[in-house]
Amino acid sequence: MEKIVLPLKQSVGTKADPIVSEGDVVKRGQLIAQPSGLGVNLHASLDGTISEITDDAITIIPNSEQSGDYVRISDTEDNLEAIKEAGIVGCGGAGFPAYAKYGTKIPDGHLFINAAECEPILGHNISRIITDAEKIIRGIEYVKEIVGAKDVQIAIKHKHTNAVALLEEAIRGHKDISLELMKNRYPEGEERAIIRDSNLHKLLKTTDLPYAANAIVTNVETVFRVAEAIEDRKPVMTKDITVGGRLNGDNETVVVRKDVPLGMLVKDILAAYPDMADYGELIMGGPFTGKRTSLDSPITKVSGGIIATIPFPNVKGQKVGLLACACSATPTRMKEIAESMGADAVGVEWCKNAVVNEKTGTAKCLNPGICPGQAATVLKLKAKGAEALLIGNCTDCTNTVMGIAPKMDMPVYHVTDFARRATGERIMRHMLPEND
């Protein structure tokens, strides 16, 4: 690869400030930027030379030969400080700095480990469990001690039988750790759904953080990185990702790439697939909440997947109503997809469970994955002139849409269709929870 590009902002909070200069020779693991407030440290992911520093990113030209070694963080005995030094963020969501999340104590509280692999297609969390279950459990114990929790529940979909079996074996003798086996539906893995479906049986308000239940929810890859920082003195330099879609001249290719160097460009990852077929778009993340990306985009600490979808159908100006879900694509993202389909978006309606933030255009669901019924929203879109629907709904909501839209002769498209078709997955229509 010719270069790696490391964005200075890779977490919730402020950008990191560079502490290197153009022309500097850096080693893998070397601290190259640090924040002045809430944010995370940034380290070089490869040996090389700083070629450019902008307001947004540091670019490194990697050496043709890499040593394989790395600059270790300090030998501090304070595990929370080690997590901060390592630059660990939540690997499964918005990227909240781990030291800040774990810095809030929950005495006699509950630590939840999100191993749900919430989005379809993505598989890197499960893959990490299969190869490193014991280290993940050690990371969990470090975090449990830091936050003062009394017990731990690992939330994982029961369909992942191999990973479940490995975790069951790994937690033998850990009386404080148990498994929470979840249904195979979307959005199992949303943090409020995890707490609701646990033995706490508590549905938090949309404005609540898990602290309201004396709980913390953290991702399984995050606790793996915690173990690396504490045991190996290793800063965050890599990310596990899933690569899928039209990679080998056809659909249905899904592979897991562990420990991809941060800053590696999408085009360099996809260069491994010279027979890659024509595609509709590249998604960074999962098919529900991921964003359209480009070949020149870099992998960051919160990257989850790269999916090459099938080419979009051309619906030739068909009038489409957009039915948005708080657990999925925003209306802005849905309009982007509709435009790619050649559709005329004639209106937007939110699921009535959505509590919308007018400033950000995002929403939270009153009861994630439990649908209130969609007849009224479909009728509203029909009244606005919609001939068809583009929906982003969860499993339960999609089932309710399919209970009315066909009766009104309204074809239904789902925002995940093009990614799911590209990977051989069944599209979202009538779906039983066990088949999502």
Tab-separated table of C-alpha atoms in Angstrom:
chain	number	residue	atom	x	y	z
A	1	MET	CA	0.000	0.000	0.000
A	2	GLU	CA	1.219	3.493	-0.816
A	3	LYS	CA	-0.047	5.260	2.294
A	4	ILE	CA	-2.208	5.078	5.372
A	5	VAL	CA	-4.444	7.951	6.463
A	6	LEU	CA	-5.203	8.332	10.162
A	7	PRO	CA	-8.102	10.712	10.930
A	8	LEU	CA	-7.464	12.828	14.017
A	9	LYS	CA	-11.032	12.315	15.212
A	10	GLN	CA	-11.890	8.650	15.661
A	11	SER	CA	-14.164	8.818	18.692
A	12	VAL	CA	-16.802	10.814	20.471
A	13	GLY	CA	-15.160	14.037	21.692
A	14	THR	CA	-12.499	16.288	20.246
A	15	LYS	CA	-9.883	15.676	17.591
A	16	ALA	CA	-6.441	14.613	18.716
A	17	ASP	CA	-3.654	17.156	18.293
A	18	PRO	CA	-0.589	15.980	16.320
A	19	ILE	CA	2.658	15.718	18.285
A	20	VAL	CA	4.751	14.795	15.222
A	21	SER	CA	5.855	16.768	12.184
A	22	GLU	CA	5.955	16.120	8.464
A	23	GLY	CA	9.092	14.186	7.603
A	24	ASP	CA	9.319	12.442	10.971
A	25	VAL	CA	10.127	8.740	10.941
A	26	VAL	CA	7.713	6.878	13.204
A	27	LYS	CA	7.486	3.370	14.551
A	28	ARG	CA	4.399	1.185	14.785
A	29	GLY	CA	2.618	1.925	18.052
A	30	GLN	CA	4.254	5.326	18.501
A	31	LEU	CA	1.984	8.028	19.912
A	32	ILE	CA	1.453	10.599	17.155
A	33	ALA	CA	-1.515	12.648	18.405
A	34	GLN	CA	-3.354	13.207	21.684
A	35	PRO	CA	-6.511	15.085	22.627
A	36	SER	CA	-6.698	18.136	24.858
A	37	GLY	CA	-10.136	17.118	26.200
A	38	LEU	CA	-12.469	14.167	25.795
A	39	GLY	CA	-11.043	12.074	22.991
A	40	VAL	CA	-8.463	9.334	22.434
A	41	ASN	CA	-4.786	8.958	21.728
A	42	LEU	CA	-3.745	8.106	18.179
A	43	HIS	CA	-0.825	5.821	17.393
A	44	ALA	CA	1.028	4.943	14.198
A	45	SER	CA	-0.297	1.655	12.860
A	46	LEU	CA	2.769	0.919	10.715
A	47	ASP	CA	6.446	1.860	10.595
A	48	GLY	CA	6.966	4.716	8.161
A	49	THR	CA	7.417	8.420	7.479
A	50	ILE	CA	4.926	11.218	8.108
A	51	SER	CA	4.191	12.655	4.659
A	52	GLU	CA	1.353	15.065	5.444
A	53	ILE	CA	-0.482	16.572	8.405
A	54	THR	CA	-3.751	18.403	7.860
A	55	ASP	CA	-6.447	19.673	10.179
A	56	ASP	CA	-8.180	16.323	9.822
A	57	ALA	CA	-5.610	13.568	9.379
A	58	ILE	CA	-2.026	12.344	9.511
A	59	THR	CA	-0.731	10.499	6.459
A	60	ILE	CA	2.100	7.970	6.754
A	61	ILE	CA	4.097	6.383	3.942
A	62	PRO	CA	4.744	2.845	5.247
A	63	ASN	CA	8.142	1.249	5.035
A	64	SER	CA	8.372	-1.533	2.475
A	65	GLU	CA	9.471	-3.833	5.281
A	66	GLN	CA	7.773	-3.795	8.680
A	67	SER	CA	9.540	-4.857	11.865
A	68	GLY	CA	6.471	-6.524	13.351
A	69	ASP	CA	7.301	-4.974	16.726
A	70	TYR	CA	5.550	-2.003	18.294
A	71	VAL	CA	6.151	0.792	20.778
A	72	ARG	CA	4.578	-0.274	24.037
A	73	ILE	CA	2.515	1.917	26.324
A	74	SER	CA	3.887	2.592	29.816
A	75	ASP	CA	4.015	-0.065	32.528
A	76	THR	CA	1.484	1.739	34.694
A	77	GLU	CA	-0.246	-0.457	37.261
A	78	ASP	CA	-3.414	1.608	36.842
A	79	ASN	CA	-5.471	-0.424	34.348
A	80	LEU	CA	-7.794	2.480	33.559
A	81	GLU	CA	-4.773	4.620	32.739
A	82	ALA	CA	-3.459	1.854	30.459
A	83	ILE	CA	-6.800	1.846	28.615
A	84	LYS	CA	-6.527	5.623	28.191
A	85	GLU	CA	-2.915	5.478	27.010
A	86	ALA	CA	-3.795	2.748	24.491
A	87	GLY	CA	-6.468	4.906	22.840
A	88	ILE	CA	-9.269	2.350	23.184
A	89	VAL	CA	-12.762	3.318	22.039
A	90	GLY	CA	-16.029	1.431	21.917
A	91	CYS	CA	-15.541	-0.774	18.863
A	92	GLY	CA	-19.200	-1.508	18.189
A	93	GLY	CA	-20.958	1.856	18.143
A	94	ALA	CA	-20.297	5.577	18.176
A	95	GLY	CA	-16.785	5.137	19.541
A	96	PHE	CA	-17.066	6.537	23.043
A	97	PRO	CA	-13.636	6.704	24.732
A	98	ALA	CA	-13.363	3.555	26.845
A	99	TYR	CA	-11.515	5.259	29.702
A	100	ALA	CA	-14.389	7.724	30.077
A	101	LYS	CA	-17.082	5.027	30.031
A	102	TYR	CA	-15.216	2.796	32.477
A	103	GLY	CA	-14.317	5.800	34.641
A	104	THR	CA	-17.920	5.887	35.894
A	105	LYS	CA	-18.220	3.362	38.688
A	106	ILE	CA	-21.287	1.120	39.027
A	107	PRO	CA	-20.877	-0.385	42.514
A	108	ASP	CA	-22.729	-3.697	42.695
A	109	GLY	CA	-23.897	-2.989	39.149
A	110	HIS	CA	-24.108	-5.015	35.976
A	111	LEU	CA	-21.599	-5.224	33.138
A	112	PHE	CA	-23.028	-6.317	29.791
A	113	ILE	CA	-20.774	-7.496	26.976
A	114	ASN	CA	-22.333	-6.966	23.560
A	115	ALA	CA	-21.410	-9.979	21.440
A	116	ALA	CA	-24.718	-9.939	19.567
A	117	GLU	CA	-23.223	-9.100	16.163
A	118	CYS	CA	-26.354	-6.986	15.748
A	119	GLU	CA	-26.111	-6.187	12.036
A	120	PRO	CA	-26.569	-8.959	9.469
A	121	ILE	CA	-23.565	-9.959	7.316
A	122	LEU	CA	-20.986	-8.755	9.853
A	123	GLY	CA	-19.086	-11.567	11.531
A	124	HIS	CA	-15.851	-10.194	12.958
A	125	ASN	CA	-16.973	-10.153	16.604
A	126	ILE	CA	-17.978	-13.805	16.477
A	127	SER	CA	-14.733	-14.649	14.701
A	128	ARG	CA	-12.739	-12.934	17.449
A	129	ILE	CA	-14.584	-14.972	20.079
A	130	ILE	CA	-13.752	-18.194	18.245
A	131	THR	CA	-10.025	-17.409	18.154
A	132	ASP	CA	-9.587	-15.543	21.445
A	133	ALA	CA	-12.343	-16.466	23.894
A	134	GLU	CA	-10.005	-16.842	26.868
A	135	LYS	CA	-8.393	-13.440	26.326
A	136	ILE	CA	-11.817	-11.839	25.948
A	137	ILE	CA	-12.839	-13.257	29.334
A	138	ARG	CA	-9.680	-11.821	30.899
A	139	GLY	CA	-10.508	-8.440	29.362
A	140	ILE	CA	-13.999	-8.700	30.838
A	141	GLU	CA	-12.585	-9.354	34.294
A	142	TYR	CA	-10.315	-6.304	34.034
A	143	VAL	CA	-13.255	-4.079	33.109
A	144	LYS	CA	-15.483	-5.610	35.803
A	145	GLU	CA	-12.895	-4.784	38.441
A	146	ILE	CA	-12.409	-1.234	37.139
A	147	VAL	CA	-16.113	-0.342	37.154
A	148	GLY	CA	-16.993	-2.240	40.332
A	149	ALA	CA	-19.694	-4.430	38.777
A	150	LYS	CA	-20.956	-7.408	40.722
A	151	ASP	CA	-21.802	-9.552	37.693
A	152	VAL	CA	-21.363	-9.842	33.940
A	153	GLN	CA	-23.716	-10.993	31.213
A	154	ILE	CA	-22.419	-11.721	27.709
A	155	ALA	CA	-25.213	-11.059	25.200
A	156	ILE	CA	-24.920	-13.273	22.125
A	157	LYS	CA	-27.414	-14.632	19.598
A	158	HIS	CA	-28.005	-18.317	20.207
A	159	LYS	CA	-27.501	-19.114	16.498
A	160	HIS	CA	-23.737	-18.660	16.978
A	161	THR	CA	-23.425	-22.145	18.404
A	162	ASN	CA	-19.634	-22.471	18.100
A	163	ALA	CA	-18.982	-19.155	19.809
A	164	VAL	CA	-21.551	-19.932	22.498
A	165	ALA	CA	-19.866	-23.259	23.228
A	166	LEU	CA	-16.429	-21.642	23.461
A	167	LEU	CA	-17.710	-18.944	25.804
A	168	GLU	CA	-19.442	-21.522	27.977
A	169	GLU	CA	-16.144	-23.327	28.336
A	170	ALA	CA	-14.188	-20.112	28.912
A	171	ILE	CA	-16.435	-18.926	31.755
A	172	ARG	CA	-16.286	-22.182	33.700
A	173	GLY	CA	-15.187	-21.224	37.195
A	174	HIS	CA	-16.293	-17.598	36.673
A	175	LYS	CA	-19.448	-17.610	38.797
A	176	ASP	CA	-19.885	-13.884	38.181
A	177	ILE	CA	-20.148	-14.286	34.368
A	178	SER	CA	-23.129	-15.733	32.496
A	179	LEU	CA	-24.419	-15.853	28.923
A	180	GLU	CA	-27.575	-14.093	27.768
A	181	LEU	CA	-28.765	-15.974	24.675
A	182	MET	CA	-30.630	-13.620	22.364
A	183	LYS	CA	-33.115	-14.133	19.557
A	184	ASN	CA	-31.901	-13.888	15.997
A	185	ARG	CA	-33.631	-10.670	15.052
A	186	TYR	CA	-32.701	-7.072	14.418
A	187	PRO	CA	-31.947	-4.946	16.492
A	188	GLU	CA	-30.865	-7.438	19.143
A	189	GLY	CA	-27.611	-5.849	20.279
A	190	GLU	CA	-28.945	-2.326	20.757
A	191	GLU	CA	-27.845	-1.537	24.314
A	192	ARG	CA	-31.332	-0.772	25.645
A	193	ALA	CA	-32.627	-4.010	24.111
A	194	ILE	CA	-29.829	-5.952	25.810
A	195	ILE	CA	-30.766	-4.520	29.206
A	196	ARG	CA	-34.494	-5.006	28.574
A	197	ASP	CA	-34.084	-8.658	27.601
A	198	SER	CA	-31.632	-9.470	30.399
A	199	ASN	CA	-32.587	-10.639	33.864
A	200	LEU	CA	-32.963	-6.964	34.793
A	201	HIS	CA	-36.090	-6.746	32.584
A	202	LYS	CA	-35.811	-2.957	32.556
A	203	LEU	CA	-36.751	-0.817	29.548
A	204	LEU	CA	-34.805	2.428	29.701
A	205	LYS	CA	-36.129	5.717	28.407
A	206	THR	CA	-34.761	6.949	25.088
A	207	THR	CA	-32.877	9.638	27.004
A	208	ASP	CA	-31.324	7.179	29.461
A	209	LEU	CA	-27.843	5.749	29.336
A	210	PRO	CA	-27.265	2.257	30.759
A	211	TYR	CA	-26.035	3.928	33.955
A	212	ALA	CA	-29.747	4.481	34.734
A	213	ALA	CA	-29.934	0.719	35.321
A	214	ASN	CA	-26.621	0.742	37.225
A	215	ALA	CA	-25.164	-0.936	34.163
A	216	ILE	CA	-22.508	-0.523	31.498
A	217	VAL	CA	-22.699	-2.060	28.014
A	218	THR	CA	-19.459	-2.568	26.108
A	219	ASN	CA	-18.497	-4.381	22.918
A	220	VAL	CA	-16.691	-7.722	22.810
A	221	GLU	CA	-13.839	-6.427	20.626
A	222	THR	CA	-13.406	-3.525	23.037
A	223	VAL	CA	-12.716	-5.826	25.990
A	224	PHE	CA	-10.312	-7.811	23.799
A	225	ARG	CA	-8.385	-4.586	23.144
A	226	VAL	CA	-8.446	-3.916	26.901
A	227	ALA	CA	-6.700	-7.251	27.495
A	228	GLU	CA	-4.128	-6.377	24.824
A	229	ALA	CA	-3.410	-3.032	26.469
A	230	ILE	CA	-3.050	-4.448	29.982
A	231	GLU	CA	-1.277	-7.713	29.206
A	232	ASP	CA	0.713	-6.838	26.084
A	233	ARG	CA	1.055	-3.061	26.639
A	234	LYS	CA	-0.332	-2.732	23.139
A	235	PRO	CA	-1.920	0.490	21.854
A	236	VAL	CA	-4.817	0.375	19.401
A	237	MET	CA	-3.286	0.094	15.943
A	238	THR	CA	-5.699	-2.276	14.212
A	239	LYS	CA	-9.390	-3.057	13.745
A	240	ASP	CA	-11.299	-6.251	13.023
A	241	ILE	CA	-13.645	-5.863	10.052
A	242	THR	CA	-15.926	-7.931	7.831
A	243	VAL	CA	-15.556	-7.647	4.057
A	244	GLY	CA	-18.442	-8.916	1.957
A	245	GLY	CA	-20.425	-8.730	-1.243
A	246	ARG	CA	-19.420	-8.822	-4.893
A	247	LEU	CA	-15.746	-9.523	-4.359
A	248	ASN	CA	-14.865	-12.477	-6.581
A	249	GLY	CA	-16.851	-11.840	-9.722
A	250	ASP	CA	-20.051	-12.945	-8.010
A	251	ASN	CA	-22.115	-12.503	-4.869
A	252	GLU	CA	-22.008	-14.279	-1.502
A	253	THR	CA	-18.386	-13.611	-0.521
A	254	VAL	CA	-17.973	-12.741	3.166
A	255	VAL	CA	-14.590	-12.807	4.890
A	256	VAL	CA	-13.306	-11.559	8.221
A	257	ARG	CA	-10.117	-9.527	8.286
A	258	LYS	CA	-8.623	-9.365	11.760
A	259	ASP	CA	-6.176	-6.680	12.834
A	260	VAL	CA	-6.391	-4.492	9.744
A	261	PRO	CA	-3.984	-1.538	10.231
A	262	LEU	CA	-5.798	1.659	11.093
A	263	GLY	CA	-5.643	4.103	8.202
A	264	MET	CA	-5.547	1.411	5.527
A	265	LEU	CA	-7.641	2.564	2.579
A	266	VAL	CA	-10.682	0.682	1.329
A	267	LYS	CA	-9.111	0.326	-2.125
A	268	ASP	CA	-6.076	-1.410	-0.637
A	269	ILE	CA	-8.276	-3.894	1.195
A	270	LEU	CA	-10.308	-4.588	-1.939
A	271	ALA	CA	-7.137	-4.976	-4.014
A	272	ALA	CA	-7.073	-8.544	-2.675
A	273	TYR	CA	-10.063	-9.242	-4.951
A	274	PRO	CA	-8.923	-8.532	-8.544
A	275	ASP	CA	-12.050	-10.202	-9.981
A	276	MET	CA	-14.395	-7.944	-8.046
A	277	ALA	CA	-17.704	-7.569	-9.905
A	278	ASP	CA	-19.606	-4.384	-10.678
A	279	TYR	CA	-21.319	-3.104	-7.567
A	280	GLY	CA	-23.972	-0.567	-6.622
A	281	GLU	CA	-22.236	1.075	-3.679
A	282	LEU	CA	-19.669	0.439	-0.980
A	283	ILE	CA	-20.991	0.507	2.574
A	284	MET	CA	-18.773	1.171	5.576
A	285	GLY	CA	-20.449	-0.638	8.463
A	286	GLY	CA	-23.511	-2.851	8.389
A	287	PRO	CA	-26.424	-2.777	5.928
A	288	PHE	CA	-28.835	-1.133	8.404
A	289	THR	CA	-26.785	1.699	9.874
A	290	GLY	CA	-23.705	1.815	7.662
A	291	LYS	CA	-22.826	4.748	5.430
A	292	ARG	CA	-21.865	4.948	1.776
A	293	THR	CA	-18.101	5.081	1.529
A	294	SER	CA	-15.423	5.453	-1.147
A	295	LEU	CA	-12.318	3.602	-2.232
A	296	ASP	CA	-10.169	6.329	-0.660
A	297	SER	CA	-11.769	6.117	2.794
A	298	PRO	CA	-9.577	4.840	5.646
A	299	ILE	CA	-10.279	2.202	8.269
A	300	THR	CA	-10.790	3.760	11.710
A	301	LYS	CA	-11.248	2.536	15.268
A	302	VAL	CA	-15.015	2.259	14.722
A	303	SER	CA	-15.058	0.648	11.273
A	304	GLY	CA	-17.050	-2.574	11.198
A	305	GLY	CA	-17.429	-3.696	7.624
A	306	ILE	CA	-16.949	-3.016	3.940
A	307	ILE	CA	-19.821	-4.323	1.835
A	308	ALA	CA	-20.003	-4.143	-1.956
A	309	THR	CA	-23.703	-4.308	-2.864
A	310	ILE	CA	-25.389	-5.519	-6.013
A	311	PRO	CA	-26.022	-2.815	-8.655
A	312	PHE	CA	-29.152	-0.812	-7.890
A	313	PRO	CA	-32.288	-1.525	-9.933
A	314	ASN	CA	-33.638	1.329	-12.033
A	315	VAL	CA	-37.272	1.889	-11.058
A	316	LYS	CA	-37.579	4.747	-13.589
A	317	GLY	CA	-39.135	7.463	-11.504
A	318	GLN	CA	-41.436	5.265	-9.440
A	319	LYS	CA	-42.949	7.304	-6.610
A	320	VAL	CA	-41.577	5.852	-3.401
A	321	GLY	CA	-42.519	6.623	0.190
A	322	LEU	CA	-39.774	6.399	2.791
A	323	LEU	CA	-40.640	4.674	6.067
A	324	ALA	CA	-37.806	5.342	8.503
A	325	CYS	CA	-36.932	3.349	11.621
A	326	ALA	CA	-34.986	4.615	14.631
A	327	CYS	CA	-32.823	1.471	14.504
A	328	SER	CA	-31.800	1.873	10.876
A	329	ALA	CA	-30.920	4.297	8.094
A	330	THR	CA	-31.811	7.963	8.527
A	331	PRO	CA	-34.152	9.631	6.019
A	332	THR	CA	-31.110	11.320	4.473
A	333	ARG	CA	-29.479	7.945	3.863
A	334	MET	CA	-32.773	6.538	2.538
A	335	LYS	CA	-33.085	9.411	0.056
A	336	GLU	CA	-29.548	8.612	-1.129
A	337	ILE	CA	-30.584	5.009	-1.792
A	338	ALA	CA	-33.846	6.079	-3.471
A	339	GLU	CA	-31.917	8.395	-5.792
A	340	SER	CA	-29.555	5.531	-6.696
A	341	MET	CA	-32.610	3.454	-7.616
A	342	GLY	CA	-33.949	6.174	-9.885
A	343	ALA	CA	-36.948	6.593	-7.575
A	344	ASP	CA	-38.894	9.746	-6.815
A	345	ALA	CA	-39.115	10.045	-3.005
A	346	VAL	CA	-42.514	11.630	-2.372
A	347	GLY	CA	-42.622	11.597	1.429
A	348	VAL	CA	-41.051	10.482	4.685
A	349	GLU	CA	-42.738	8.969	7.710
A	350	TRP	CA	-41.105	7.700	10.879
A	351	CYS	CA	-42.225	4.576	12.696
A	352	LYS	CA	-44.389	5.868	15.549
A	353	ASN	CA	-41.984	4.295	18.050
A	354	ALA	CA	-39.272	6.701	16.871
A	355	VAL	CA	-38.342	9.645	19.085
A	356	VAL	CA	-36.690	12.024	16.626
A	357	ASN	CA	-33.913	14.503	17.365
A	358	GLU	CA	-34.783	17.340	15.001
A	359	LYS	CA	-31.276	18.829	15.249
A	360	THR	CA	-29.415	15.701	14.178
A	361	GLY	CA	-32.083	13.944	12.096
A	362	THR	CA	-31.489	10.759	14.073
A	363	ALA	CA	-33.902	8.929	16.357
A	364	LYS	CA	-34.173	6.419	19.175
A	365	CYS	CA	-36.809	3.734	19.468
A	366	LEU	CA	-39.189	3.658	22.430
A	367	ASN	CA	-38.919	-0.145	22.554
A	368	PRO	CA	-36.229	-1.470	20.208
A	369	GLY	CA	-37.423	-4.329	18.007
A	370	ILE	CA	-40.990	-4.354	19.343
A	371	CYS	CA	-43.282	-2.879	16.688
A	372	PRO	CA	-46.412	-0.801	17.369
A	373	GLY	CA	-47.879	-1.519	13.912
A	374	GLN	CA	-47.275	0.336	10.659
A	375	ALA	CA	-50.719	0.623	9.035
A	376	ALA	CA	-51.069	4.329	9.782
A	377	THR	CA	-47.643	5.251	8.395
A	378	VAL	CA	-48.196	3.227	5.220
A	379	LEU	CA	-51.561	4.927	4.680
A	380	LYS	CA	-49.978	8.358	5.152
A	381	LEU	CA	-47.338	7.604	2.526
A	382	LYS	CA	-50.009	6.250	0.168
A	383	ALA	CA	-51.908	9.539	0.607
A	384	LYS	CA	-48.731	11.444	-0.352
A	385	GLY	CA	-48.698	9.649	-3.690
A	386	ALA	CA	-46.379	6.743	-2.916
A	387	GLU	CA	-46.705	3.821	-5.321
A	388	ALA	CA	-44.106	1.748	-3.462
A	389	LEU	CA	-42.253	1.792	-0.151
A	390	LEU	CA	-38.585	1.973	0.744
A	391	ILE	CA	-38.321	0.921	4.380
A	392	GLY	CA	-35.529	0.595	6.917
A	393	ASN	CA	-37.481	-1.205	9.571
A	394	CYS	CA	-36.378	-3.793	12.106
A	395	THR	CA	-37.560	-7.407	11.879
A	396	ASP	CA	-40.815	-6.891	13.766
A	397	CYS	CA	-41.729	-3.629	12.004
A	398	THR	CA	-40.996	-5.117	8.590
A	399	ASN	CA	-43.379	-7.974	9.305
A	400	THR	CA	-46.134	-5.467	10.119
A	401	VAL	CA	-45.444	-3.473	6.945
A	402	MET	CA	-45.766	-6.669	4.931
A	403	GLY	CA	-49.139	-7.261	6.559
A	404	ILE	CA	-50.607	-4.215	4.819
A	405	ALA	CA	-48.479	-3.012	1.875
A	406	PRO	CA	-49.185	-5.993	-0.465
A	407	LYS	CA	-52.920	-5.569	0.152
A	408	MET	CA	-52.564	-2.004	-1.149
A	409	ASP	CA	-50.569	-3.156	-4.218
A	410	MET	CA	-47.482	-1.348	-2.942
A	411	PRO	CA	-44.158	-3.064	-3.695
A	412	VAL	CA	-41.700	-2.960	-0.797
A	413	TYR	CA	-37.949	-2.373	-0.931
A	414	HIS	CA	-35.732	-2.510	2.148
A	415	VAL	CA	-32.550	-0.467	2.593
A	416	THR	CA	-30.647	-3.689	3.318
A	417	ASP	CA	-31.801	-5.488	0.152
A	418	PHE	CA	-28.785	-4.661	-1.972
A	419	ALA	CA	-26.215	-5.713	0.613
A	420	ARG	CA	-28.123	-8.827	1.609
A	421	ARG	CA	-28.564	-9.963	-1.992
A	422	ALA	CA	-24.842	-9.429	-2.566
A	423	THR	CA	-23.990	-11.784	0.291
A	424	GLY	CA	-26.635	-14.439	-0.322
A	425	GLU	CA	-28.754	-13.509	2.685
A	426	ARG	CA	-32.522	-13.655	2.675
A	427	ILE	CA	-33.981	-10.171	2.186
A	428	MET	CA	-36.103	-8.494	4.849
A	429	ARG	CA	-39.805	-9.160	4.197
A	430	HIS	CA	-41.931	-11.686	6.120
A	431	MET	CA	-39.411	-13.011	8.602
A	432	LEU	CA	-39.625	-15.133	11.706
A	433	PRO	CA	-37.235	-14.056	14.486
A	434	GLU	CA	-35.229	-17.260	14.154
A	435	ASN	CA	-34.696	-16.645	10.415
A	436	ASP	CA	-33.529	-13.026	10.382
